[in-house]
Amino acid sequence: MKLLRRPLLVLATLLVLMAFLVVQRERAARLNAASYTGLAHISGLLQLDMAVSPPVGAPRDILQLRVILTNHSEAIASPDLLLRIPSNLQIDTGKLPAGATLNLADNSLRWSAVIPGHGTAKEMTLPLKVTSADLAHPEQAIEAILSHQGQEQAVSTLIWTGIPPRINAITSASHVAVGQPVQLKVDAQGPGPLSETWDLGDGRRVPLNSPTIVYPTAGVYNVTVTVKNPLGSATHRDQLTIVPHV
């Protein structure tokens, strides 16, 4: 009976961890579903479509902000559009359309357009240069406030400005016994959200941050971790030795 206890214990531990990993994978999938599209929309007789491409960037990158106003009514429309731009994005003043004014104090842009009806559209495209990155708060919002005939509607889209991640080391234990749970950890730097994918060196891949895993067989495994954020990724490899029970 004593000879059977250890394999049964290892099997039970593996089953518990497998159930835990399934739950964590589902949670990670939900978190990763949220992405930066750079899109915003206001529907109605006076329609606004706003797009930032790409919606992520690093210092010195250029993001293109495109705004389209479409008048679906029969009458001429004269809306007022206020764009609030994050302070780390520099607006190219040479690309301002007619009727647009720039407020350098708060980095906002006001556009007063005259748009004929029957589906006529007017648009502008502005290059935005990323001058710096707030590493603590890389997620920023570009807000559009549309005013027309005494009514005001606001919409915003999220963008992300930062730098790619960097990995210093894998900080998990280097020696673990067969069947013993071990939590994989990495010392990574860079603005988040950060996601990790672990290659365990035995054919398994775990797309979780700091997962707890079990190796059922002794050996030396090359463990690889890839850390990603919205802008890029970094990879690091180390060895993990699984020793037999004494």
JSON list of C-alpha atoms in Angstrom, two decimals:
[
{"chain": "A", "resi": 1, "resn": "MET", "atom": "CA", "xyz": [0.00, 0.00, 0.00]},
{"chain": "A", "resi": 2, "resn": "LYS", "atom": "CA", "xyz": [2.84, 2.42, 0.79]},
{"chain": "A", "resi": 3, "resn": "LEU", "atom": "CA", "xyz": [4.17, 1.92, -2.74]},
{"chain": "A", "resi": 4, "resn": "LEU", "atom": "CA", "xyz": [0.82, 3.00, -4.19]},
{"chain": "A", "resi": 5, "resn": "ARG", "atom": "CA", "xyz": [0.35, 6.08, -2.06]},
{"chain": "A", "resi": 6, "resn": "ARG", "atom": "CA", "xyz": [3.01, 8.22, -3.73]},
{"chain": "A", "resi": 7, "resn": "PRO", "atom": "CA", "xyz": [1.80, 7.70, -7.35]},
{"chain": "A", "resi": 8, "resn": "LEU", "atom": "CA", "xyz": [-1.81, 8.24, -6.24]},
{"chain": "A", "resi": 9, "resn": "LEU", "atom": "CA", "xyz": [-0.80, 11.44, -4.46]},
{"chain": "A", "resi": 10, "resn": "VAL", "atom": "CA", "xyz": [0.98, 12.71, -7.56]},
{"chain": "A", "resi": 11, "resn": "LEU", "atom": "CA", "xyz": [-2.06, 11.81, -9.71]},
{"chain": "A", "resi": 12, "resn": "ALA", "atom": "CA", "xyz": [-4.44, 13.58, -7.35]},
{"chain": "A", "resi": 13, "resn": "THR", "atom": "CA", "xyz": [-2.25, 16.67, -7.32]},
{"chain": "A", "resi": 14, "resn": "LEU", "atom": "CA", "xyz": [-2.13, 16.68, -11.13]},
{"chain": "A", "resi": 15, "resn": "LEU", "atom": "CA", "xyz": [-5.92, 16.43, -11.39]},
{"chain": "A", "resi": 16, "resn": "VAL", "atom": "CA", "xyz": [-6.43, 19.33, -8.99]},
{"chain": "A", "resi": 17, "resn": "LEU", "atom": "CA", "xyz": [-3.93, 21.48, -10.87]},
{"chain": "A", "resi": 18, "resn": "MET", "atom": "CA", "xyz": [-5.47, 20.59, -14.24]},
{"chain": "A", "resi": 19, "resn": "ALA", "atom": "CA", "xyz": [-8.86, 21.80, -13.02]},
{"chain": "A", "resi": 20, "resn": "PHE", "atom": "CA", "xyz": [-7.25, 24.98, -11.69]},
{"chain": "A", "resi": 21, "resn": "LEU", "atom": "CA", "xyz": [-5.48, 25.63, -15.01]},
{"chain": "A", "resi": 22, "resn": "VAL", "atom": "CA", "xyz": [-8.74, 25.25, -16.96]},
{"chain": "A", "resi": 23, "resn": "VAL", "atom": "CA", "xyz": [-10.40, 27.90, -14.80]},
{"chain": "A", "resi": 24, "resn": "GLN", "atom": "CA", "xyz": [-7.40, 30.22, -15.11]},
{"chain": "A", "resi": 25, "resn": "ARG", "atom": "CA", "xyz": [-7.23, 29.78, -18.89]},
{"chain": "A", "resi": 26, "resn": "GLU", "atom": "CA", "xyz": [-10.89, 30.81, -19.18]},
{"chain": "A", "resi": 27, "resn": "ARG", "atom": "CA", "xyz": [-10.21, 33.84, -16.99]},
{"chain": "A", "resi": 28, "resn": "ALA", "atom": "CA", "xyz": [-7.16, 34.78, -19.08]},
{"chain": "A", "resi": 29, "resn": "ALA", "atom": "CA", "xyz": [-9.19, 34.47, -22.28]},
{"chain": "A", "resi": 30, "resn": "ARG", "atom": "CA", "xyz": [-11.77, 36.89, -20.91]},
{"chain": "A", "resi": 31, "resn": "LEU", "atom": "CA", "xyz": [-9.07, 39.37, -19.91]},
{"chain": "A", "resi": 32, "resn": "ASN", "atom": "CA", "xyz": [-7.30, 39.13, -23.26]},
{"chain": "A", "resi": 33, "resn": "ALA", "atom": "CA", "xyz": [-10.58, 39.73, -25.09]},
{"chain": "A", "resi": 34, "resn": "ALA", "atom": "CA", "xyz": [-10.32, 43.39, -24.13]},
{"chain": "A", "resi": 35, "resn": "SER", "atom": "CA", "xyz": [-8.16, 45.05, -26.78]},
{"chain": "A", "resi": 36, "resn": "TYR", "atom": "CA", "xyz": [-7.37, 48.54, -27.98]},
{"chain": "A", "resi": 37, "resn": "THR", "atom": "CA", "xyz": [-9.40, 49.08, -31.14]},
{"chain": "A", "resi": 38, "resn": "GLY", "atom": "CA", "xyz": [-8.94, 52.86, -31.38]},
{"chain": "A", "resi": 39, "resn": "LEU", "atom": "CA", "xyz": [-12.56, 53.17, -32.56]},
{"chain": "A", "resi": 40, "resn": "ALA", "atom": "CA", "xyz": [-15.45, 55.34, -31.37]},
{"chain": "A", "resi": 41, "resn": "HIS", "atom": "CA", "xyz": [-18.88, 56.08, -32.84]},
{"chain": "A", "resi": 42, "resn": "ILE", "atom": "CA", "xyz": [-21.88, 58.34, -32.32]},
{"chain": "A", "resi": 43, "resn": "SER", "atom": "CA", "xyz": [-24.99, 57.42, -34.30]},
{"chain": "A", "resi": 44, "resn": "GLY", "atom": "CA", "xyz": [-27.91, 59.62, -35.33]},
{"chain": "A", "resi": 45, "resn": "LEU", "atom": "CA", "xyz": [-28.78, 62.16, -37.99]},
{"chain": "A", "resi": 46, "resn": "LEU", "atom": "CA", "xyz": [-25.37, 63.66, -37.32]},
{"chain": "A", "resi": 47, "resn": "GLN", "atom": "CA", "xyz": [-22.99, 60.73, -37.17]},
{"chain": "A", "resi": 48, "resn": "LEU", "atom": "CA", "xyz": [-19.44, 60.70, -35.86]},
{"chain": "A", "resi": 49, "resn": "ASP", "atom": "CA", "xyz": [-16.83, 58.03, -36.56]},
{"chain": "A", "resi": 50, "resn": "MET", "atom": "CA", "xyz": [-13.41, 58.26, -34.97]},
{"chain": "A", "resi": 51, "resn": "ALA", "atom": "CA", "xyz": [-10.46, 55.94, -35.49]},
{"chain": "A", "resi": 52, "resn": "VAL", "atom": "CA", "xyz": [-6.87, 55.93, -34.23]},
{"chain": "A", "resi": 53, "resn": "SER", "atom": "CA", "xyz": [-4.42, 53.82, -36.23]},
{"chain": "A", "resi": 54, "resn": "PRO", "atom": "CA", "xyz": [-2.49, 52.19, -34.78]},
{"chain": "A", "resi": 55, "resn": "PRO", "atom": "CA", "xyz": [-4.08, 52.44, -31.32]},
{"chain": "A", "resi": 56, "resn": "VAL", "atom": "CA", "xyz": [-0.77, 51.56, -29.59]},
{"chain": "A", "resi": 57, "resn": "GLY", "atom": "CA", "xyz": [2.58, 53.28, -29.89]},
{"chain": "A", "resi": 58, "resn": "ALA", "atom": "CA", "xyz": [5.98, 54.04, -28.42]},
{"chain": "A", "resi": 59, "resn": "PRO", "atom": "CA", "xyz": [7.79, 57.38, -28.15]},
{"chain": "A", "resi": 60, "resn": "ARG", "atom": "CA", "xyz": [8.48, 58.89, -31.62]},
{"chain": "A", "resi": 61, "resn": "ASP", "atom": "CA", "xyz": [5.73, 56.79, -33.24]},
{"chain": "A", "resi": 62, "resn": "ILE", "atom": "CA", "xyz": [3.05, 58.51, -35.32]},
{"chain": "A", "resi": 63, "resn": "LEU", "atom": "CA", "xyz": [-0.62, 57.66, -34.69]},
{"chain": "A", "resi": 64, "resn": "GLN", "atom": "CA", "xyz": [-3.17, 58.70, -37.30]},
{"chain": "A", "resi": 65, "resn": "LEU", "atom": "CA", "xyz": [-6.41, 60.18, -35.90]},
{"chain": "A", "resi": 66, "resn": "ARG", "atom": "CA", "xyz": [-9.26, 60.12, -38.43]},
{"chain": "A", "resi": 67, "resn": "VAL", "atom": "CA", "xyz": [-12.59, 61.80, -37.73]},
{"chain": "A", "resi": 68, "resn": "ILE", "atom": "CA", "xyz": [-15.62, 61.65, -40.05]},
{"chain": "A", "resi": 69, "resn": "LEU", "atom": "CA", "xyz": [-18.80, 63.70, -39.56]},
{"chain": "A", "resi": 70, "resn": "THR", "atom": "CA", "xyz": [-21.78, 62.57, -41.68]},
{"chain": "A", "resi": 71, "resn": "ASN", "atom": "CA", "xyz": [-25.00, 64.59, -41.98]},
{"chain": "A", "resi": 72, "resn": "HIS", "atom": "CA", "xyz": [-27.95, 62.27, -42.67]},
{"chain": "A", "resi": 73, "resn": "SER", "atom": "CA", "xyz": [-30.56, 65.01, -42.37]},
{"chain": "A", "resi": 74, "resn": "GLU", "atom": "CA", "xyz": [-31.91, 67.11, -45.24]},
{"chain": "A", "resi": 75, "resn": "ALA", "atom": "CA", "xyz": [-30.75, 70.46, -43.80]},
{"chain": "A", "resi": 76, "resn": "ILE", "atom": "CA", "xyz": [-27.26, 71.89, -43.61]},
{"chain": "A", "resi": 77, "resn": "ALA", "atom": "CA", "xyz": [-25.59, 71.12, -40.24]},
{"chain": "A", "resi": 78, "resn": "SER", "atom": "CA", "xyz": [-23.03, 73.27, -38.44]},
{"chain": "A", "resi": 79, "resn": "PRO", "atom": "CA", "xyz": [-21.81, 71.11, -35.55]},
{"chain": "A", "resi": 80, "resn": "ASP", "atom": "CA", "xyz": [-19.06, 71.93, -33.09]},
{"chain": "A", "resi": 81, "resn": "LEU", "atom": "CA", "xyz": [-16.61, 69.13, -32.30]},
{"chain": "A", "resi": 82, "resn": "LEU", "atom": "CA", "xyz": [-14.17, 69.25, -29.39]},
{"chain": "A", "resi": 83, "resn": "LEU", "atom": "CA", "xyz": [-11.34, 66.72, -29.34]},
{"chain": "A", "resi": 84, "resn": "ARG", "atom": "CA", "xyz": [-9.39, 66.23, -26.13]},
{"chain": "A", "resi": 85, "resn": "ILE", "atom": "CA", "xyz": [-6.00, 64.72, -26.87]},
{"chain": "A", "resi": 86, "resn": "PRO", "atom": "CA", "xyz": [-3.61, 63.26, -24.24]},
{"chain": "A", "resi": 87, "resn": "SER", "atom": "CA", "xyz": [-0.75, 65.62, -23.43]},
{"chain": "A", "resi": 88, "resn": "ASN", "atom": "CA", "xyz": [1.90, 63.17, -24.63]},
{"chain": "A", "resi": 89, "resn": "LEU", "atom": "CA", "xyz": [0.53, 63.27, -28.19]},
{"chain": "A", "resi": 90, "resn": "GLN", "atom": "CA", "xyz": [1.72, 66.16, -30.33]},
{"chain": "A", "resi": 91, "resn": "ILE", "atom": "CA", "xyz": [-0.76, 67.38, -32.95]},
{"chain": "A", "resi": 92, "resn": "ASP", "atom": "CA", "xyz": [0.63, 68.23, -36.40]},
{"chain": "A", "resi": 93, "resn": "THR", "atom": "CA", "xyz": [-0.63, 71.81, -36.79]},
{"chain": "A", "resi": 94, "resn": "GLY", "atom": "CA", "xyz": [0.11, 71.76, -40.51]},
{"chain": "A", "resi": 95, "resn": "LYS", "atom": "CA", "xyz": [-2.69, 69.21, -41.03]},
{"chain": "A", "resi": 96, "resn": "LEU", "atom": "CA", "xyz": [-5.53, 71.15, -39.37]},
{"chain": "A", "resi": 97, "resn": "PRO", "atom": "CA", "xyz": [-8.65, 71.39, -41.57]},
{"chain": "A", "resi": 98, "resn": "ALA", "atom": "CA", "xyz": [-10.57, 74.59, -42.24]},
{"chain": "A", "resi": 99, "resn": "GLY", "atom": "CA", "xyz": [-12.55, 75.69, -39.22]},
{"chain": "A", "resi": 100, "resn": "ALA", "atom": "CA", "xyz": [-10.24, 73.95, -36.72]},
{"chain": "A", "resi": 101, "resn": "THR", "atom": "CA", "xyz": [-8.41, 75.69, -33.87]},
{"chain": "A", "resi": 102, "resn": "LEU", "atom": "CA", "xyz": [-5.86, 74.24, -31.48]},
{"chain": "A", "resi": 103, "resn": "ASN", "atom": "CA", "xyz": [-5.63, 75.05, -27.78]},
{"chain": "A", "resi": 104, "resn": "LEU", "atom": "CA", "xyz": [-2.04, 74.34, -26.77]},
{"chain": "A", "resi": 105, "resn": "ALA", "atom": "CA", "xyz": [-2.80, 74.89, -23.07]},
{"chain": "A", "resi": 106, "resn": "ASP", "atom": "CA", "xyz": [-4.85, 71.70, -22.75]},
{"chain": "A", "resi": 107, "resn": "ASN", "atom": "CA", "xyz": [-3.94, 70.00, -26.06]},
{"chain": "A", "resi": 108, "resn": "SER", "atom": "CA", "xyz": [-7.52, 70.17, -27.34]},
{"chain": "A", "resi": 109, "resn": "LEU", "atom": "CA", "xyz": [-8.83, 70.79, -30.83]},
{"chain": "A", "resi": 110, "resn": "ARG", "atom": "CA", "xyz": [-12.11, 72.47, -31.75]},
{"chain": "A", "resi": 111, "resn": "TRP", "atom": "CA", "xyz": [-13.58, 71.93, -35.22]},
{"chain": "A", "resi": 112, "resn": "SER", "atom": "CA", "xyz": [-16.52, 73.92, -36.52]},
{"chain": "A", "resi": 113, "resn": "ALA", "atom": "CA", "xyz": [-17.64, 72.33, -39.79]},
{"chain": "A", "resi": 114, "resn": "VAL", "atom": "CA", "xyz": [-20.41, 73.16, -42.24]},
{"chain": "A", "resi": 115, "resn": "ILE", "atom": "CA", "xyz": [-21.87, 69.94, -43.67]},
{"chain": "A", "resi": 116, "resn": "PRO", "atom": "CA", "xyz": [-24.57, 69.75, -46.38]},
{"chain": "A", "resi": 117, "resn": "GLY", "atom": "CA", "xyz": [-27.29, 67.15, -45.85]},
{"chain": "A", "resi": 118, "resn": "HIS", "atom": "CA", "xyz": [-28.37, 63.92, -47.58]},
{"chain": "A", "resi": 119, "resn": "GLY", "atom": "CA", "xyz": [-25.45, 61.80, -46.32]},
{"chain": "A", "resi": 120, "resn": "THR", "atom": "CA", "xyz": [-22.68, 64.29, -47.01]},
{"chain": "A", "resi": 121, "resn": "ALA", "atom": "CA", "xyz": [-19.53, 63.68, -44.96]},
{"chain": "A", "resi": 122, "resn": "LYS", "atom": "CA", "xyz": [-16.57, 65.77, -43.97]},
{"chain": "A", "resi": 123, "resn": "GLU", "atom": "CA", "xyz": [-13.43, 64.30, -42.49]},
{"chain": "A", "resi": 124, "resn": "MET", "atom": "CA", "xyz": [-10.03, 65.17, -41.17]},
{"chain": "A", "resi": 125, "resn": "THR", "atom": "CA", "xyz": [-6.90, 63.10, -40.56]},
{"chain": "A", "resi": 126, "resn": "LEU", "atom": "CA", "xyz": [-4.38, 64.31, -38.00]},
{"chain": "A", "resi": 127, "resn": "PRO", "atom": "CA", "xyz": [-0.94, 62.79, -37.37]},
{"chain": "A", "resi": 128, "resn": "LEU", "atom": "CA", "xyz": [-0.28, 62.52, -33.63]},
{"chain": "A", "resi": 129, "resn": "LYS", "atom": "CA", "xyz": [3.34, 62.08, -32.54]},
{"chain": "A", "resi": 130, "resn": "VAL", "atom": "CA", "xyz": [3.99, 60.16, -29.32]},
{"chain": "A", "resi": 131, "resn": "THR", "atom": "CA", "xyz": [6.42, 62.42, -27.45]},
{"chain": "A", "resi": 132, "resn": "SER", "atom": "CA", "xyz": [6.67, 60.40, -24.23]},
{"chain": "A", "resi": 133, "resn": "ALA", "atom": "CA", "xyz": [5.21, 57.40, -22.42]},
{"chain": "A", "resi": 134, "resn": "ASP", "atom": "CA", "xyz": [3.70, 57.37, -18.94]},
{"chain": "A", "resi": 135, "resn": "LEU", "atom": "CA", "xyz": [4.93, 53.94, -17.86]},
{"chain": "A", "resi": 136, "resn": "ALA", "atom": "CA", "xyz": [2.69, 53.93, -14.79]},
{"chain": "A", "resi": 137, "resn": "HIS", "atom": "CA", "xyz": [-0.43, 54.87, -16.79]},
{"chain": "A", "resi": 138, "resn": "PRO", "atom": "CA", "xyz": [0.08, 53.82, -20.43]},
{"chain": "A", "resi": 139, "resn": "GLU", "atom": "CA", "xyz": [-3.65, 53.67, -21.13]},
{"chain": "A", "resi": 140, "resn": "GLN", "atom": "CA", "xyz": [-4.98, 57.03, -22.35]},
{"chain": "A", "resi": 141, "resn": "ALA", "atom": "CA", "xyz": [-8.26, 58.26, -23.79]},
{"chain": "A", "resi": 142, "resn": "ILE", "atom": "CA", "xyz": [-9.01, 60.47, -26.78]},
{"chain": "A", "resi": 143, "resn": "GLU", "atom": "CA", "xyz": [-12.37, 62.11, -26.15]},
{"chain": "A", "resi": 144, "resn": "ALA", "atom": "CA", "xyz": [-14.76, 63.62, -28.70]},
{"chain": "A", "resi": 145, "resn": "ILE", "atom": "CA", "xyz": [-17.59, 65.96, -27.64]},
{"chain": "A", "resi": 146, "resn": "LEU", "atom": "CA", "xyz": [-20.10, 66.68, -30.41]},
{"chain": "A", "resi": 147, "resn": "SER", "atom": "CA", "xyz": [-22.41, 69.69, -29.98]},
{"chain": "A", "resi": 148, "resn": "HIS", "atom": "CA", "xyz": [-25.28, 70.48, -32.33]},
{"chain": "A", "resi": 149, "resn": "GLN", "atom": "CA", "xyz": [-28.59, 72.32, -31.93]},
{"chain": "A", "resi": 150, "resn": "GLY", "atom": "CA", "xyz": [-28.23, 72.56, -28.16]},
{"chain": "A", "resi": 151, "resn": "GLN", "atom": "CA", "xyz": [-27.48, 68.86, -27.69]},
{"chain": "A", "resi": 152, "resn": "GLU", "atom": "CA", "xyz": [-24.16, 67.42, -26.64]},
{"chain": "A", "resi": 153, "resn": "GLN", "atom": "CA", "xyz": [-22.85, 63.87, -27.01]},
{"chain": "A", "resi": 154, "resn": "ALA", "atom": "CA", "xyz": [-19.52, 62.52, -25.83]},
{"chain": "A", "resi": 155, "resn": "VAL", "atom": "CA", "xyz": [-17.56, 59.42, -26.78]},
{"chain": "A", "resi": 156, "resn": "SER", "atom": "CA", "xyz": [-14.00, 58.28, -26.22]},
{"chain": "A", "resi": 157, "resn": "THR", "atom": "CA", "xyz": [-11.59, 55.63, -27.41]},
{"chain": "A", "resi": 158, "resn": "LEU", "atom": "CA", "xyz": [-8.70, 54.10, -25.49]},
{"chain": "A", "resi": 159, "resn": "ILE", "atom": "CA", "xyz": [-5.15, 54.07, -26.80]},
{"chain": "A", "resi": 160, "resn": "TRP", "atom": "CA", "xyz": [-1.95, 52.71, -25.26]},
{"chain": "A", "resi": 161, "resn": "THR", "atom": "CA", "xyz": [1.47, 54.37, -25.33]},
{"chain": "A", "resi": 162, "resn": "GLY", "atom": "CA", "xyz": [4.48, 52.75, -23.70]},
{"chain": "A", "resi": 163, "resn": "ILE", "atom": "CA", "xyz": [7.49, 50.52, -24.34]},
{"chain": "A", "resi": 164, "resn": "PRO", "atom": "CA", "xyz": [7.88, 46.77, -24.91]},
{"chain": "A", "resi": 165, "resn": "PRO", "atom": "CA", "xyz": [8.49, 44.56, -21.85]},
{"chain": "A", "resi": 166, "resn": "ARG", "atom": "CA", "xyz": [11.90, 43.40, -20.66]},
{"chain": "A", "resi": 167, "resn": "ILE", "atom": "CA", "xyz": [12.71, 40.20, -18.77]},
{"chain": "A", "resi": 168, "resn": "ASN", "atom": "CA", "xyz": [15.44, 40.16, -16.13]},
{"chain": "A", "resi": 169, "resn": "ALA", "atom": "CA", "xyz": [15.22, 36.52, -14.99]},
{"chain": "A", "resi": 170, "resn": "ILE", "atom": "CA", "xyz": [13.01, 33.56, -14.20]},
{"chain": "A", "resi": 171, "resn": "THR", "atom": "CA", "xyz": [12.83, 33.58, -10.39]},
{"chain": "A", "resi": 172, "resn": "SER", "atom": "CA", "xyz": [11.23, 30.18, -9.72]},
{"chain": "A", "resi": 173, "resn": "ALA", "atom": "CA", "xyz": [12.96, 27.41, -7.78]},
{"chain": "A", "resi": 174, "resn": "SER", "atom": "CA", "xyz": [15.60, 25.67, -9.90]},
{"chain": "A", "resi": 175, "resn": "HIS", "atom": "CA", "xyz": [15.21, 22.23, -8.27]},
{"chain": "A", "resi": 176, "resn": "VAL", "atom": "CA", "xyz": [11.86, 20.60, -7.48]},
{"chain": "A", "resi": 177, "resn": "ALA", "atom": "CA", "xyz": [10.84, 17.04, -6.58]},
{"chain": "A", "resi": 178, "resn": "VAL", "atom": "CA", "xyz": [8.64, 14.92, -8.84]},
{"chain": "A", "resi": 179, "resn": "GLY", "atom": "CA", "xyz": [4.97, 15.60, -8.14]},
{"chain": "A", "resi": 180, "resn": "GLN", "atom": "CA", "xyz": [5.69, 18.70, -6.07]},
{"chain": "A", "resi": 181, "resn": "PRO", "atom": "CA", "xyz": [3.74, 21.81, -7.18]},
{"chain": "A", "resi": 182, "resn": "VAL", "atom": "CA", "xyz": [5.97, 24.69, -8.23]},
{"chain": "A", "resi": 183, "resn": "GLN", "atom": "CA", "xyz": [4.91, 28.22, -9.08]},
{"chain": "A", "resi": 184, "resn": "LEU", "atom": "CA", "xyz": [6.66, 29.68, -12.12]},
{"chain": "A", "resi": 185, "resn": "LYS", "atom": "CA", "xyz": [7.62, 33.33, -11.69]},
{"chain": "A", "resi": 186, "resn": "VAL", "atom": "CA", "xyz": [9.40, 35.85, -13.88]},
{"chain": "A", "resi": 187, "resn": "ASP", "atom": "CA", "xyz": [11.02, 39.18, -13.06]},
{"chain": "A", "resi": 188, "resn": "ALA", "atom": "CA", "xyz": [9.71, 41.36, -15.90]},
{"chain": "A", "resi": 189, "resn": "GLN", "atom": "CA", "xyz": [9.60, 45.11, -16.36]},
{"chain": "A", "resi": 190, "resn": "GLY", "atom": "CA", "xyz": [7.46, 47.30, -18.58]},
{"chain": "A", "resi": 191, "resn": "PRO", "atom": "CA", "xyz": [4.02, 48.89, -18.61]},
{"chain": "A", "resi": 192, "resn": "GLY", "atom": "CA", "xyz": [1.05, 46.55, -18.47]},
{"chain": "A", "resi": 193, "resn": "PRO", "atom": "CA", "xyz": [-1.13, 44.79, -18.97]},
{"chain": "A", "resi": 194, "resn": "LEU", "atom": "CA", "xyz": [1.51, 42.04, -19.08]},
{"chain": "A", "resi": 195, "resn": "SER", "atom": "CA", "xyz": [0.62, 38.50, -20.11]},
{"chain": "A", "resi": 196, "resn": "GLU", "atom": "CA", "xyz": [2.84, 35.44, -19.77]},
{"chain": "A", "resi": 197, "resn": "THR", "atom": "CA", "xyz": [3.02, 32.23, -21.80]},
{"chain": "A", "resi": 198, "resn": "TRP", "atom": "CA", "xyz": [5.15, 29.38, -20.43]},
{"chain": "A", "resi": 199, "resn": "ASP", "atom": "CA", "xyz": [6.67, 26.55, -22.45]},
{"chain": "A", "resi": 200, "resn": "LEU", "atom": "CA", "xyz": [7.36, 23.86, -19.86]},
{"chain": "A", "resi": 201, "resn": "GLY", "atom": "CA", "xyz": [9.87, 21.94, -21.99]},
{"chain": "A", "resi": 202, "resn": "ASP", "atom": "CA", "xyz": [7.76, 18.76, -22.07]},
{"chain": "A", "resi": 203, "resn": "GLY", "atom": "CA", "xyz": [5.29, 19.73, -24.78]},
{"chain": "A", "resi": 204, "resn": "ARG", "atom": "CA", "xyz": [2.99, 21.71, -22.52]},
{"chain": "A", "resi": 205, "resn": "ARG", "atom": "CA", "xyz": [2.26, 25.43, -22.98]},
{"chain": "A", "resi": 206, "resn": "VAL", "atom": "CA", "xyz": [0.55, 27.41, -20.24]},
{"chain": "A", "resi": 207, "resn": "PRO", "atom": "CA", "xyz": [-0.83, 30.88, -21.18]},
{"chain": "A", "resi": 208, "resn": "LEU", "atom": "CA", "xyz": [-1.08, 32.11, -17.57]},
{"chain": "A", "resi": 209, "resn": "ASN", "atom": "CA", "xyz": [0.72, 34.56, -15.32]},
{"chain": "A", "resi": 210, "resn": "SER", "atom": "CA", "xyz": [2.70, 32.85, -12.52]},
{"chain": "A", "resi": 211, "resn": "PRO", "atom": "CA", "xyz": [1.11, 29.41, -13.02]},
{"chain": "A", "resi": 212, "resn": "THR", "atom": "CA", "xyz": [1.50, 26.57, -10.52]},
{"chain": "A", "resi": 213, "resn": "ILE", "atom": "CA", "xyz": [2.44, 23.34, -12.30]},
{"chain": "A", "resi": 214, "resn": "VAL", "atom": "CA", "xyz": [3.62, 19.78, -11.56]},
{"chain": "A", "resi": 215, "resn": "TYR", "atom": "CA", "xyz": [6.14, 17.62, -13.41]},
{"chain": "A", "resi": 216, "resn": "PRO", "atom": "CA", "xyz": [5.31, 13.90, -13.15]},
{"chain": "A", "resi": 217, "resn": "THR", "atom": "CA", "xyz": [8.71, 12.76, -14.46]},
{"chain": "A", "resi": 218, "resn": "ALA", "atom": "CA", "xyz": [12.24, 13.49, -13.27]},
{"chain": "A", "resi": 219, "resn": "GLY", "atom": "CA", "xyz": [14.59, 15.26, -15.67]},
{"chain": "A", "resi": 220, "resn": "VAL", "atom": "CA", "xyz": [16.05, 18.60, -16.74]},
{"chain": "A", "resi": 221, "resn": "TYR", "atom": "CA", "xyz": [13.55, 20.82, -18.54]},
{"chain": "A", "resi": 222, "resn": "ASN", "atom": "CA", "xyz": [14.19, 23.93, -20.61]},
{"chain": "A", "resi": 223, "resn": "VAL", "atom": "CA", "xyz": [11.53, 26.34, -19.43]},
{"chain": "A", "resi": 224, "resn": "THR", "atom": "CA", "xyz": [10.76, 29.33, -21.66]},
{"chain": "A", "resi": 225, "resn": "VAL", "atom": "CA", "xyz": [8.57, 32.30, -20.81]},
{"chain": "A", "resi": 226, "resn": "THR", "atom": "CA", "xyz": [7.26, 34.93, -23.22]},
{"chain": "A", "resi": 227, "resn": "VAL", "atom": "CA", "xyz": [5.98, 38.17, -21.72]},
{"chain": "A", "resi": 228, "resn": "LYS", "atom": "CA", "xyz": [3.77, 40.42, -23.84]},
{"chain": "A", "resi": 229, "resn": "ASN", "atom": "CA", "xyz": [2.17, 43.82, -23.54]},
{"chain": "A", "resi": 230, "resn": "PRO", "atom": "CA", "xyz": [0.14, 45.70, -26.19]},
{"chain": "A", "resi": 231, "resn": "LEU", "atom": "CA", "xyz": [3.33, 46.91, -27.91]},
{"chain": "A", "resi": 232, "resn": "GLY", "atom": "CA", "xyz": [5.67, 43.91, -28.00]},
{"chain": "A", "resi": 233, "resn": "SER", "atom": "CA", "xyz": [7.12, 40.85, -26.31]},
{"chain": "A", "resi": 234, "resn": "ALA", "atom": "CA", "xyz": [10.26, 39.45, -24.67]},
{"chain": "A", "resi": 235, "resn": "THR", "atom": "CA", "xyz": [11.42, 35.85, -24.19]},
{"chain": "A", "resi": 236, "resn": "HIS", "atom": "CA", "xyz": [13.69, 34.21, -21.63]},
{"chain": "A", "resi": 237, "resn": "ARG", "atom": "CA", "xyz": [14.79, 30.59, -21.09]},
{"chain": "A", "resi": 238, "resn": "ASP", "atom": "CA", "xyz": [16.11, 28.76, -18.04]},
{"chain": "A", "resi": 239, "resn": "GLN", "atom": "CA", "xyz": [16.49, 25.19, -16.79]},
{"chain": "A", "resi": 240, "resn": "LEU", "atom": "CA", "xyz": [14.35, 23.51, -14.18]},
{"chain": "A", "resi": 241, "resn": "THR", "atom": "CA", "xyz": [15.61, 20.26, -12.63]},
{"chain": "A", "resi": 242, "resn": "ILE", "atom": "CA", "xyz": [13.00, 17.77, -11.44]},
{"chain": "A", "resi": 243, "resn": "VAL", "atom": "CA", "xyz": [14.55, 15.28, -9.03]},
{"chain": "A", "resi": 244, "resn": "PRO", "atom": "CA", "xyz": [13.15, 11.89, -8.03]},
{"chain": "A", "resi": 245, "resn": "HIS", "atom": "CA", "xyz": [11.75, 11.29, -4.56]},
{"chain": "A", "resi": 246, "resn": "VAL", "atom": "CA", "xyz": [14.38, 10.03, -2.15]}
]
